[in-house]
Amino acid sequence: MRTREGGRIVDEAAVIARVRAGEPEAYAELVRAHTGLALRAAAALGAGADAEDVVQQAFFKAYCSLGRFRDGAAFKPWLLSIVANETRNTVRTAVRQRTLAGREAALVEAEPLIPESADPAAAALEVERRTALLTALEGLGQDHRLVVTYRYLLEMDESETAQALGWPRGTVKSRLNRALRKLGRLLPDFEPRERSGDSEDGAGAADVAGLDGLRGRKTRGGGDEHG
């Protein structure tokens, strides 16, 4: 598998082979390529101010486990599954609840999604939409919240989401469909629509373009339905 680091492509399999062959410093290439996404994942899953510590520990555990990493597998979803476990352990150990505001701030700090050059009014509207989305996500059950987070906020495809969560692809698809329907009820202006040319998942309209429908319209917070 290949991933992009800055302006160049990183051959993950080649890097892992170099590490296994006794070149541990090569691992830094994987760290640089995936740190931003790992921080976003930890923040979105509730790590809050501990996101950097969670990611650092996840990279360390991934490094120690490279000997068991399956040849030909994708590194990103495997790493994010470790990030998710570390986040759960950190939150459980701390015995504290992360507020919606804390998650939003951590997400923005971890990796800005709105360019600094953006029009201030457009940027404010985007923040409003993201806040509405995060509010609605809090109204979903844990599994539904996880699958939407991985699939859309972290922009992972169906197979990567399945690997990261340890679920069959059919489970990812069915839970995502149910989650998007619930989001449609929590956000009155939520209008899933089909995205042309995106058939990788073989999923229906609500499955592949739900959040595009949300981002394209002004949203309002809704009820408190749990799945």
JSON list of N, CA, C and O in Angstrom, two decimals, residues 36-93:
[
{"chain": "A", "resi": 36, "resn": "GLY", "atom": "N", "xyz": [-1.15, 13.16, 11.36]},
{"chain": "A", "resi": 36, "resn": "GLY", "atom": "CA", "xyz": [-2.32, 14.04, 11.30]},
{"chain": "A", "resi": 36, "resn": "GLY", "atom": "C", "xyz": [-3.62, 13.27, 11.40]},
{"chain": "A", "resi": 36, "resn": "GLY", "atom": "O", "xyz": [-4.51, 13.62, 12.18]},
{"chain": "A", "resi": 37, "resn": "LEU", "atom": "N", "xyz": [-3.74, 12.19, 10.63]},
{"chain": "A", "resi": 37, "resn": "LEU", "atom": "CA", "xyz": [-4.96, 11.39, 10.65]},
{"chain": "A", "resi": 37, "resn": "LEU", "atom": "C", "xyz": [-5.14, 10.71, 11.99]},
{"chain": "A", "resi": 37, "resn": "LEU", "atom": "O", "xyz": [-6.26, 10.64, 12.52]},
{"chain": "A", "resi": 38, "resn": "ALA", "atom": "N", "xyz": [-4.05, 10.22, 12.58]},
{"chain": "A", "resi": 38, "resn": "ALA", "atom": "CA", "xyz": [-4.15, 9.56, 13.88]},
{"chain": "A", "resi": 38, "resn": "ALA", "atom": "C", "xyz": [-4.62, 10.53, 14.96]},
{"chain": "A", "resi": 38, "resn": "ALA", "atom": "O", "xyz": [-5.43, 10.17, 15.83]},
{"chain": "A", "resi": 39, "resn": "LEU", "atom": "N", "xyz": [-4.13, 11.78, 14.91]},
{"chain": "A", "resi": 39, "resn": "LEU", "atom": "CA", "xyz": [-4.58, 12.79, 15.88]},
{"chain": "A", "resi": 39, "resn": "LEU", "atom": "C", "xyz": [-6.06, 13.10, 15.70]},
{"chain": "A", "resi": 39, "resn": "LEU", "atom": "O", "xyz": [-6.79, 13.25, 16.68]},
{"chain": "A", "resi": 40, "resn": "ARG", "atom": "N", "xyz": [-6.50, 13.22, 14.46]},
{"chain": "A", "resi": 40, "resn": "ARG", "atom": "CA", "xyz": [-7.93, 13.46, 14.21]},
{"chain": "A", "resi": 40, "resn": "ARG", "atom": "C", "xyz": [-8.77, 12.31, 14.74]},
{"chain": "A", "resi": 40, "resn": "ARG", "atom": "O", "xyz": [-9.84, 12.51, 15.32]},
{"chain": "A", "resi": 41, "resn": "ALA", "atom": "N", "xyz": [-8.29, 11.08, 14.54]},
{"chain": "A", "resi": 41, "resn": "ALA", "atom": "CA", "xyz": [-9.04, 9.92, 15.01]},
{"chain": "A", "resi": 41, "resn": "ALA", "atom": "C", "xyz": [-9.14, 9.92, 16.52]},
{"chain": "A", "resi": 41, "resn": "ALA", "atom": "O", "xyz": [-10.22, 9.73, 17.09]},
{"chain": "A", "resi": 42, "resn": "ALA", "atom": "N", "xyz": [-8.02, 10.14, 17.20]},
{"chain": "A", "resi": 42, "resn": "ALA", "atom": "CA", "xyz": [-8.03, 10.15, 18.67]},
{"chain": "A", "resi": 42, "resn": "ALA", "atom": "C", "xyz": [-8.94, 11.25, 19.20]},
{"chain": "A", "resi": 42, "resn": "ALA", "atom": "O", "xyz": [-9.72, 11.03, 20.14]},
{"chain": "A", "resi": 43, "resn": "ALA", "atom": "N", "xyz": [-8.87, 12.44, 18.59]},
{"chain": "A", "resi": 43, "resn": "ALA", "atom": "CA", "xyz": [-9.71, 13.54, 19.04]},
{"chain": "A", "resi": 43, "resn": "ALA", "atom": "C", "xyz": [-11.18, 13.25, 18.80]},
{"chain": "A", "resi": 43, "resn": "ALA", "atom": "O", "xyz": [-12.04, 13.48, 19.66]},
{"chain": "A", "resi": 44, "resn": "ALA", "atom": "N", "xyz": [-11.51, 12.71, 17.63]},
{"chain": "A", "resi": 44, "resn": "ALA", "atom": "CA", "xyz": [-12.91, 12.43, 17.29]},
{"chain": "A", "resi": 44, "resn": "ALA", "atom": "C", "xyz": [-13.48, 11.35, 18.18]},
{"chain": "A", "resi": 44, "resn": "ALA", "atom": "O", "xyz": [-14.68, 11.33, 18.46]},
{"chain": "A", "resi": 45, "resn": "LEU", "atom": "N", "xyz": [-12.64, 10.44, 18.67]},
{"chain": "A", "resi": 45, "resn": "LEU", "atom": "CA", "xyz": [-13.11, 9.34, 19.50]},
{"chain": "A", "resi": 45, "resn": "LEU", "atom": "C", "xyz": [-13.11, 9.69, 20.98]},
{"chain": "A", "resi": 45, "resn": "LEU", "atom": "O", "xyz": [-13.47, 8.86, 21.81]},
{"chain": "A", "resi": 46, "resn": "GLY", "atom": "N", "xyz": [-12.70, 10.93, 21.33]},
{"chain": "A", "resi": 46, "resn": "GLY", "atom": "CA", "xyz": [-12.86, 11.38, 22.71]},
{"chain": "A", "resi": 46, "resn": "GLY", "atom": "C", "xyz": [-11.59, 11.55, 23.50]},
{"chain": "A", "resi": 46, "resn": "GLY", "atom": "O", "xyz": [-11.66, 11.77, 24.71]},
{"chain": "A", "resi": 47, "resn": "ALA", "atom": "N", "xyz": [-10.41, 11.49, 22.89]},
{"chain": "A", "resi": 47, "resn": "ALA", "atom": "CA", "xyz": [-9.16, 11.60, 23.65]},
{"chain": "A", "resi": 47, "resn": "ALA", "atom": "C", "xyz": [-8.92, 13.02, 24.16]},
{"chain": "A", "resi": 47, "resn": "ALA", "atom": "O", "xyz": [-8.19, 13.21, 25.13]},
{"chain": "A", "resi": 48, "resn": "GLY", "atom": "N", "xyz": [-9.49, 14.01, 23.49]},
{"chain": "A", "resi": 48, "resn": "GLY", "atom": "CA", "xyz": [-9.36, 15.39, 23.95]},
{"chain": "A", "resi": 48, "resn": "GLY", "atom": "C", "xyz": [-7.91, 15.83, 24.07]},
{"chain": "A", "resi": 48, "resn": "GLY", "atom": "O", "xyz": [-7.10, 15.62, 23.17]},
{"chain": "A", "resi": 49, "resn": "ALA", "atom": "N", "xyz": [-7.56, 16.40, 25.23]},
{"chain": "A", "resi": 49, "resn": "ALA", "atom": "CA", "xyz": [-6.20, 16.92, 25.45]},
{"chain": "A", "resi": 49, "resn": "ALA", "atom": "C", "xyz": [-5.15, 15.82, 25.47]},
{"chain": "A", "resi": 49, "resn": "ALA", "atom": "O", "xyz": [-3.95, 16.09, 25.37]},
{"chain": "A", "resi": 50, "resn": "ASP", "atom": "N", "xyz": [-5.58, 14.56, 25.59]},
{"chain": "A", "resi": 50, "resn": "ASP", "atom": "CA", "xyz": [-4.64, 13.44, 25.63]},
{"chain": "A", "resi": 50, "resn": "ASP", "atom": "C", "xyz": [-4.36, 12.85, 24.25]},
{"chain": "A", "resi": 50, "resn": "ASP", "atom": "O", "xyz": [-3.69, 11.83, 24.13]},
{"chain": "A", "resi": 51, "resn": "ALA", "atom": "N", "xyz": [-4.88, 13.50, 23.20]},
{"chain": "A", "resi": 51, "resn": "ALA", "atom": "CA", "xyz": [-4.76, 12.94, 21.86]},
{"chain": "A", "resi": 51, "resn": "ALA", "atom": "C", "xyz": [-3.31, 12.68, 21.46]},
{"chain": "A", "resi": 51, "resn": "ALA", "atom": "O", "xyz": [-2.98, 11.64, 20.90]},
{"chain": "A", "resi": 52, "resn": "GLU", "atom": "N", "xyz": [-2.42, 13.63, 21.75]},
{"chain": "A", "resi": 52, "resn": "GLU", "atom": "CA", "xyz": [-1.01, 13.45, 21.36]},
{"chain": "A", "resi": 52, "resn": "GLU", "atom": "C", "xyz": [-0.39, 12.27, 22.09]},
{"chain": "A", "resi": 52, "resn": "GLU", "atom": "O", "xyz": [0.35, 11.48, 21.50]},
{"chain": "A", "resi": 53, "resn": "ASP", "atom": "N", "xyz": [-0.68, 12.12, 23.39]},
{"chain": "A", "resi": 53, "resn": "ASP", "atom": "CA", "xyz": [-0.15, 10.99, 24.14]},
{"chain": "A", "resi": 53, "resn": "ASP", "atom": "C", "xyz": [-0.70, 9.67, 23.61]},
{"chain": "A", "resi": 53, "resn": "ASP", "atom": "O", "xyz": [0.03, 8.67, 23.51]},
{"chain": "A", "resi": 54, "resn": "VAL", "atom": "N", "xyz": [-1.99, 9.66, 23.26]},
{"chain": "A", "resi": 54, "resn": "VAL", "atom": "CA", "xyz": [-2.61, 8.45, 22.72]},
{"chain": "A", "resi": 54, "resn": "VAL", "atom": "C", "xyz": [-1.93, 8.05, 21.42]},
{"chain": "A", "resi": 54, "resn": "VAL", "atom": "O", "xyz": [-1.59, 6.87, 21.20]},
{"chain": "A", "resi": 55, "resn": "VAL", "atom": "N", "xyz": [-1.72, 9.03, 20.55]},
{"chain": "A", "resi": 55, "resn": "VAL", "atom": "CA", "xyz": [-1.12, 8.74, 19.24]},
{"chain": "A", "resi": 55, "resn": "VAL", "atom": "C", "xyz": [0.32, 8.28, 19.40]},
{"chain": "A", "resi": 55, "resn": "VAL", "atom": "O", "xyz": [0.77, 7.34, 18.73]},
{"chain": "A", "resi": 56, "resn": "GLN", "atom": "N", "xyz": [1.05, 8.91, 20.28]},
{"chain": "A", "resi": 56, "resn": "GLN", "atom": "CA", "xyz": [2.44, 8.51, 20.52]},
{"chain": "A", "resi": 56, "resn": "GLN", "atom": "C", "xyz": [2.51, 7.06, 21.00]},
{"chain": "A", "resi": 56, "resn": "GLN", "atom": "O", "xyz": [3.34, 6.27, 20.53]},
{"chain": "A", "resi": 57, "resn": "GLN", "atom": "N", "xyz": [1.62, 6.70, 21.92]},
{"chain": "A", "resi": 57, "resn": "GLN", "atom": "CA", "xyz": [1.59, 5.34, 22.43]},
{"chain": "A", "resi": 57, "resn": "GLN", "atom": "C", "xyz": [1.15, 4.36, 21.35]},
{"chain": "A", "resi": 57, "resn": "GLN", "atom": "O", "xyz": [1.67, 3.23, 21.26]},
{"chain": "A", "resi": 58, "resn": "ALA", "atom": "N", "xyz": [0.21, 4.78, 20.50]},
{"chain": "A", "resi": 58, "resn": "ALA", "atom": "CA", "xyz": [-0.26, 3.92, 19.42]},
{"chain": "A", "resi": 58, "resn": "ALA", "atom": "C", "xyz": [0.86, 3.64, 18.42]},
{"chain": "A", "resi": 58, "resn": "ALA", "atom": "O", "xyz": [1.03, 2.49, 17.97]},
{"chain": "A", "resi": 59, "resn": "PHE", "atom": "N", "xyz": [1.63, 4.66, 18.07]},
{"chain": "A", "resi": 59, "resn": "PHE", "atom": "CA", "xyz": [2.75, 4.44, 17.16]},
{"chain": "A", "resi": 59, "resn": "PHE", "atom": "C", "xyz": [3.79, 3.51, 17.78]},
{"chain": "A", "resi": 59, "resn": "PHE", "atom": "O", "xyz": [4.38, 2.67, 17.09]},
{"chain": "A", "resi": 60, "resn": "PHE", "atom": "N", "xyz": [4.02, 3.66, 19.07]},
{"chain": "A", "resi": 60, "resn": "PHE", "atom": "CA", "xyz": [4.98, 2.79, 19.75]},
{"chain": "A", "resi": 60, "resn": "PHE", "atom": "C", "xyz": [4.50, 1.34, 19.73]},
{"chain": "A", "resi": 60, "resn": "PHE", "atom": "O", "xyz": [5.28, 0.42, 19.42]},
{"chain": "A", "resi": 61, "resn": "LYS", "atom": "N", "xyz": [3.22, 1.13, 20.03]},
{"chain": "A", "resi": 61, "resn": "LYS", "atom": "CA", "xyz": [2.70, -0.23, 20.03]},
{"chain": "A", "resi": 61, "resn": "LYS", "atom": "C", "xyz": [2.68, -0.82, 18.62]},
{"chain": "A", "resi": 61, "resn": "LYS", "atom": "O", "xyz": [2.95, -2.02, 18.44]},
{"chain": "A", "resi": 62, "resn": "ALA", "atom": "N", "xyz": [2.37, 0.01, 17.63]},
{"chain": "A", "resi": 62, "resn": "ALA", "atom": "CA", "xyz": [2.40, -0.46, 16.25]},
{"chain": "A", "resi": 62, "resn": "ALA", "atom": "C", "xyz": [3.82, -0.88, 15.86]},
{"chain": "A", "resi": 62, "resn": "ALA", "atom": "O", "xyz": [4.02, -1.91, 15.21]},
{"chain": "A", "resi": 63, "resn": "TYR", "atom": "N", "xyz": [4.79, -0.09, 16.25]},
{"chain": "A", "resi": 63, "resn": "TYR", "atom": "CA", "xyz": [6.19, -0.42, 15.96]},
{"chain": "A", "resi": 63, "resn": "TYR", "atom": "C", "xyz": [6.57, -1.77, 16.59]},
{"chain": "A", "resi": 63, "resn": "TYR", "atom": "O", "xyz": [7.20, -2.62, 15.93]},
{"chain": "A", "resi": 64, "resn": "CYS", "atom": "N", "xyz": [6.19, -1.95, 17.84]},
{"chain": "A", "resi": 64, "resn": "CYS", "atom": "CA", "xyz": [6.52, -3.19, 18.54]},
{"chain": "A", "resi": 64, "resn": "CYS", "atom": "C", "xyz": [5.82, -4.40, 17.94]},
{"chain": "A", "resi": 64, "resn": "CYS", "atom": "O", "xyz": [6.27, -5.54, 18.12]},
{"chain": "A", "resi": 65, "resn": "SER", "atom": "N", "xyz": [4.72, -4.16, 17.21]},
{"chain": "A", "resi": 65, "resn": "SER", "atom": "CA", "xyz": [3.93, -5.26, 16.65]},
{"chain": "A", "resi": 65, "resn": "SER", "atom": "C", "xyz": [4.18, -5.48, 15.17]},
{"chain": "A", "resi": 65, "resn": "SER", "atom": "O", "xyz": [3.49, -6.31, 14.55]},
{"chain": "A", "resi": 66, "resn": "LEU", "atom": "N", "xyz": [5.13, -4.75, 14.58]},
{"chain": "A", "resi": 66, "resn": "LEU", "atom": "CA", "xyz": [5.36, -4.88, 13.14]},
{"chain": "A", "resi": 66, "resn": "LEU", "atom": "C", "xyz": [5.73, -6.31, 12.73]},
{"chain": "A", "resi": 66, "resn": "LEU", "atom": "O", "xyz": [5.47, -6.72, 11.61]},
{"chain": "A", "resi": 67, "resn": "GLY", "atom": "N", "xyz": [6.33, -7.05, 13.65]},
{"chain": "A", "resi": 67, "resn": "GLY", "atom": "CA", "xyz": [6.68, -8.44, 13.33]},
{"chain": "A", "resi": 67, "resn": "GLY", "atom": "C", "xyz": [5.46, -9.29, 13.06]},
{"chain": "A", "resi": 67, "resn": "GLY", "atom": "O", "xyz": [5.55, -10.30, 12.36]},
{"chain": "A", "resi": 68, "resn": "ARG", "atom": "N", "xyz": [4.31, -8.88, 13.60]},
{"chain": "A", "resi": 68, "resn": "ARG", "atom": "CA", "xyz": [3.08, -9.64, 13.41]},
{"chain": "A", "resi": 68, "resn": "ARG", "atom": "C", "xyz": [2.18, -9.01, 12.34]},
{"chain": "A", "resi": 68, "resn": "ARG", "atom": "O", "xyz": [1.10, -9.53, 12.06]},
{"chain": "A", "resi": 69, "resn": "PHE", "atom": "N", "xyz": [2.63, -7.89, 11.76]},
{"chain": "A", "resi": 69, "resn": "PHE", "atom": "CA", "xyz": [1.83, -7.22, 10.74]},
{"chain": "A", "resi": 69, "resn": "PHE", "atom": "C", "xyz": [1.78, -8.10, 9.48]},
{"chain": "A", "resi": 69, "resn": "PHE", "atom": "O", "xyz": [2.80, -8.58, 9.00]},
{"chain": "A", "resi": 70, "resn": "ARG", "atom": "N", "xyz": [0.58, -8.29, 8.96]},
{"chain": "A", "resi": 70, "resn": "ARG", "atom": "CA", "xyz": [0.39, -9.19, 7.82]},
{"chain": "A", "resi": 70, "resn": "ARG", "atom": "C", "xyz": [0.87, -8.53, 6.53]},
{"chain": "A", "resi": 70, "resn": "ARG", "atom": "O", "xyz": [0.46, -7.43, 6.20]},
{"chain": "A", "resi": 71, "resn": "ASP", "atom": "N", "xyz": [1.74, -9.22, 5.81]},
{"chain": "A", "resi": 71, "resn": "ASP", "atom": "CA", "xyz": [2.24, -8.71, 4.53]},
{"chain": "A", "resi": 71, "resn": "ASP", "atom": "C", "xyz": [1.08, -8.45, 3.57]},
{"chain": "A", "resi": 71, "resn": "ASP", "atom": "O", "xyz": [0.17, -9.28, 3.45]},
{"chain": "A", "resi": 72, "resn": "GLY", "atom": "N", "xyz": [1.11, -7.31, 2.93]},
{"chain": "A", "resi": 72, "resn": "GLY", "atom": "CA", "xyz": [0.07, -6.96, 1.96]},
{"chain": "A", "resi": 72, "resn": "GLY", "atom": "C", "xyz": [-1.10, -6.23, 2.57]},
{"chain": "A", "resi": 72, "resn": "GLY", "atom": "O", "xyz": [-1.96, -5.71, 1.83]},
{"chain": "A", "resi": 73, "resn": "ALA", "atom": "N", "xyz": [-1.18, -6.16, 3.90]},
{"chain": "A", "resi": 73, "resn": "ALA", "atom": "CA", "xyz": [-2.29, -5.46, 4.55]},
{"chain": "A", "resi": 73, "resn": "ALA", "atom": "C", "xyz": [-2.04, -3.95, 4.51]},
{"chain": "A", "resi": 73, "resn": "ALA", "atom": "O", "xyz": [-0.91, -3.50, 4.31]},
{"chain": "A", "resi": 74, "resn": "ALA", "atom": "N", "xyz": [-3.10, -3.18, 4.70]},
{"chain": "A", "resi": 74, "resn": "ALA", "atom": "CA", "xyz": [-2.97, -1.71, 4.73]},
{"chain": "A", "resi": 74, "resn": "ALA", "atom": "C", "xyz": [-2.57, -1.26, 6.12]},
{"chain": "A", "resi": 74, "resn": "ALA", "atom": "O", "xyz": [-3.15, -1.71, 7.11]},
{"chain": "A", "resi": 75, "resn": "PHE", "atom": "N", "xyz": [-1.60, -0.37, 6.19]},
{"chain": "A", "resi": 75, "resn": "PHE", "atom": "CA", "xyz": [-1.09, 0.09, 7.49]},
{"chain": "A", "resi": 75, "resn": "PHE", "atom": "C", "xyz": [-2.07, 1.03, 8.18]},
{"chain": "A", "resi": 75, "resn": "PHE", "atom": "O", "xyz": [-2.26, 0.97, 9.39]},
{"chain": "A", "resi": 76, "resn": "LYS", "atom": "N", "xyz": [-2.72, 1.92, 7.42]},
{"chain": "A", "resi": 76, "resn": "LYS", "atom": "CA", "xyz": [-3.57, 2.97, 8.02]},
{"chain": "A", "resi": 76, "resn": "LYS", "atom": "C", "xyz": [-4.68, 2.41, 8.89]},
{"chain": "A", "resi": 76, "resn": "LYS", "atom": "O", "xyz": [-4.79, 2.80, 10.06]},
{"chain": "A", "resi": 77, "resn": "PRO", "atom": "N", "xyz": [-5.56, 1.51, 8.38]},
{"chain": "A", "resi": 77, "resn": "PRO", "atom": "CA", "xyz": [-6.64, 1.02, 9.25]},
{"chain": "A", "resi": 77, "resn": "PRO", "atom": "C", "xyz": [-6.11, 0.21, 10.42]},
{"chain": "A", "resi": 77, "resn": "PRO", "atom": "O", "xyz": [-6.71, 0.22, 11.51]},
{"chain": "A", "resi": 78, "resn": "TRP", "atom": "N", "xyz": [-5.00, -0.50, 10.22]},
{"chain": "A", "resi": 78, "resn": "TRP", "atom": "CA", "xyz": [-4.39, -1.25, 11.33]},
{"chain": "A", "resi": 78, "resn": "TRP", "atom": "C", "xyz": [-3.93, -0.30, 12.42]},
{"chain": "A", "resi": 78, "resn": "TRP", "atom": "O", "xyz": [-4.19, -0.51, 13.60]},
{"chain": "A", "resi": 79, "resn": "LEU", "atom": "N", "xyz": [-3.27, 0.79, 12.03]},
{"chain": "A", "resi": 79, "resn": "LEU", "atom": "CA", "xyz": [-2.83, 1.79, 13.00]},
{"chain": "A", "resi": 79, "resn": "LEU", "atom": "C", "xyz": [-4.03, 2.42, 13.71]},
{"chain": "A", "resi": 79, "resn": "LEU", "atom": "O", "xyz": [-4.02, 2.57, 14.94]},
{"chain": "A", "resi": 80, "resn": "LEU", "atom": "N", "xyz": [-5.08, 2.77, 12.96]},
{"chain": "A", "resi": 80, "resn": "LEU", "atom": "CA", "xyz": [-6.23, 3.44, 13.57]},
{"chain": "A", "resi": 80, "resn": "LEU", "atom": "C", "xyz": [-6.99, 2.52, 14.52]},
{"chain": "A", "resi": 80, "resn": "LEU", "atom": "O", "xyz": [-7.64, 2.99, 15.46]},
{"chain": "A", "resi": 81, "resn": "SER", "atom": "N", "xyz": [-6.92, 1.21, 14.30]},
{"chain": "A", "resi": 81, "resn": "SER", "atom": "CA", "xyz": [-7.54, 0.30, 15.26]},
{"chain": "A", "resi": 81, "resn": "SER", "atom": "C", "xyz": [-6.78, 0.35, 16.59]},
{"chain": "A", "resi": 81, "resn": "SER", "atom": "O", "xyz": [-7.38, 0.27, 17.67]},
{"chain": "A", "resi": 82, "resn": "ILE", "atom": "N", "xyz": [-5.46, 0.53, 16.52]},
{"chain": "A", "resi": 82, "resn": "ILE", "atom": "CA", "xyz": [-4.65, 0.67, 17.74]},
{"chain": "A", "resi": 82, "resn": "ILE", "atom": "C", "xyz": [-4.95, 2.01, 18.40]},
{"chain": "A", "resi": 82, "resn": "ILE", "atom": "O", "xyz": [-5.07, 2.10, 19.63]},
{"chain": "A", "resi": 83, "resn": "VAL", "atom": "N", "xyz": [-5.09, 3.08, 17.59]},
{"chain": "A", "resi": 83, "resn": "VAL", "atom": "CA", "xyz": [-5.45, 4.39, 18.12]},
{"chain": "A", "resi": 83, "resn": "VAL", "atom": "C", "xyz": [-6.79, 4.32, 18.86]},
{"chain": "A", "resi": 83, "resn": "VAL", "atom": "O", "xyz": [-6.94, 4.88, 19.95]},
{"chain": "A", "resi": 84, "resn": "ALA", "atom": "N", "xyz": [-7.75, 3.63, 18.27]},
{"chain": "A", "resi": 84, "resn": "ALA", "atom": "CA", "xyz": [-9.07, 3.51, 18.89]},
{"chain": "A", "resi": 84, "resn": "ALA", "atom": "C", "xyz": [-8.98, 2.79, 20.23]},
{"chain": "A", "resi": 84, "resn": "ALA", "atom": "O", "xyz": [-9.60, 3.21, 21.22]},
{"chain": "A", "resi": 85, "resn": "ASN", "atom": "N", "xyz": [-8.22, 1.71, 20.28]},
{"chain": "A", "resi": 85, "resn": "ASN", "atom": "CA", "xyz": [-8.06, 0.97, 21.54]},
{"chain": "A", "resi": 85, "resn": "ASN", "atom": "C", "xyz": [-7.37, 1.83, 22.60]},
{"chain": "A", "resi": 85, "resn": "ASN", "atom": "O", "xyz": [-7.77, 1.83, 23.77]},
{"chain": "A", "resi": 86, "resn": "GLU", "atom": "N", "xyz": [-6.33, 2.55, 22.20]},
{"chain": "A", "resi": 86, "resn": "GLU", "atom": "CA", "xyz": [-5.62, 3.41, 23.14]},
{"chain": "A", "resi": 86, "resn": "GLU", "atom": "C", "xyz": [-6.52, 4.53, 23.64]},
{"chain": "A", "resi": 86, "resn": "GLU", "atom": "O", "xyz": [-6.47, 4.90, 24.81]},
{"chain": "A", "resi": 87, "resn": "THR", "atom": "N", "xyz": [-7.36, 5.08, 22.76]},
{"chain": "A", "resi": 87, "resn": "THR", "atom": "CA", "xyz": [-8.29, 6.13, 23.17]},
{"chain": "A", "resi": 87, "resn": "THR", "atom": "C", "xyz": [-9.28, 5.60, 24.20]},
{"chain": "A", "resi": 87, "resn": "THR", "atom": "O", "xyz": [-9.52, 6.24, 25.23]},
{"chain": "A", "resi": 88, "resn": "ARG", "atom": "N", "xyz": [-9.84, 4.42, 23.93]},
{"chain": "A", "resi": 88, "resn": "ARG", "atom": "CA", "xyz": [-10.79, 3.83, 24.90]},
{"chain": "A", "resi": 88, "resn": "ARG", "atom": "C", "xyz": [-10.11, 3.60, 26.25]},
{"chain": "A", "resi": 88, "resn": "ARG", "atom": "O", "xyz": [-10.69, 3.88, 27.30]},
{"chain": "A", "resi": 89, "resn": "ASN", "atom": "N", "xyz": [-8.90, 3.08, 26.22]},
{"chain": "A", "resi": 89, "resn": "ASN", "atom": "CA", "xyz": [-8.19, 2.82, 27.47]},
{"chain": "A", "resi": 89, "resn": "ASN", "atom": "C", "xyz": [-7.90, 4.11, 28.23]},
{"chain": "A", "resi": 89, "resn": "ASN", "atom": "O", "xyz": [-8.04, 4.17, 29.46]},
{"chain": "A", "resi": 90, "resn": "THR", "atom": "N", "xyz": [-7.52, 5.14, 27.50]},
{"chain": "A", "resi": 90, "resn": "THR", "atom": "CA", "xyz": [-7.20, 6.42, 28.14]},
{"chain": "A", "resi": 90, "resn": "THR", "atom": "C", "xyz": [-8.44, 7.04, 28.78]},
{"chain": "A", "resi": 90, "resn": "THR", "atom": "O", "xyz": [-8.40, 7.49, 29.93]},
{"chain": "A", "resi": 91, "resn": "VAL", "atom": "N", "xyz": [-9.54, 7.05, 28.05]},
{"chain": "A", "resi": 91, "resn": "VAL", "atom": "CA", "xyz": [-10.78, 7.63, 28.58]},
{"chain": "A", "resi": 91, "resn": "VAL", "atom": "C", "xyz": [-11.28, 6.82, 29.77]},
{"chain": "A", "resi": 91, "resn": "VAL", "atom": "O", "xyz": [-11.71, 7.38, 30.78]},
{"chain": "A", "resi": 92, "resn": "ARG", "atom": "N", "xyz": [-11.20, 5.50, 29.66]},
{"chain": "A", "resi": 92, "resn": "ARG", "atom": "CA", "xyz": [-11.66, 4.64, 30.75]},
{"chain": "A", "resi": 92, "resn": "ARG", "atom": "C", "xyz": [-10.81, 4.84, 32.00]},
{"chain": "A", "resi": 92, "resn": "ARG", "atom": "O", "xyz": [-11.33, 4.92, 33.12]},
{"chain": "A", "resi": 93, "resn": "THR", "atom": "N", "xyz": [-9.51, 4.94, 31.83]},
{"chain": "A", "resi": 93, "resn": "THR", "atom": "CA", "xyz": [-8.61, 5.12, 32.97]},
{"chain": "A", "resi": 93, "resn": "THR", "atom": "C", "xyz": [-8.82, 6.48, 33.63]},
{"chain": "A", "resi": 93, "resn": "THR", "atom": "O", "xyz": [-8.82, 6.61, 34.85]}
]
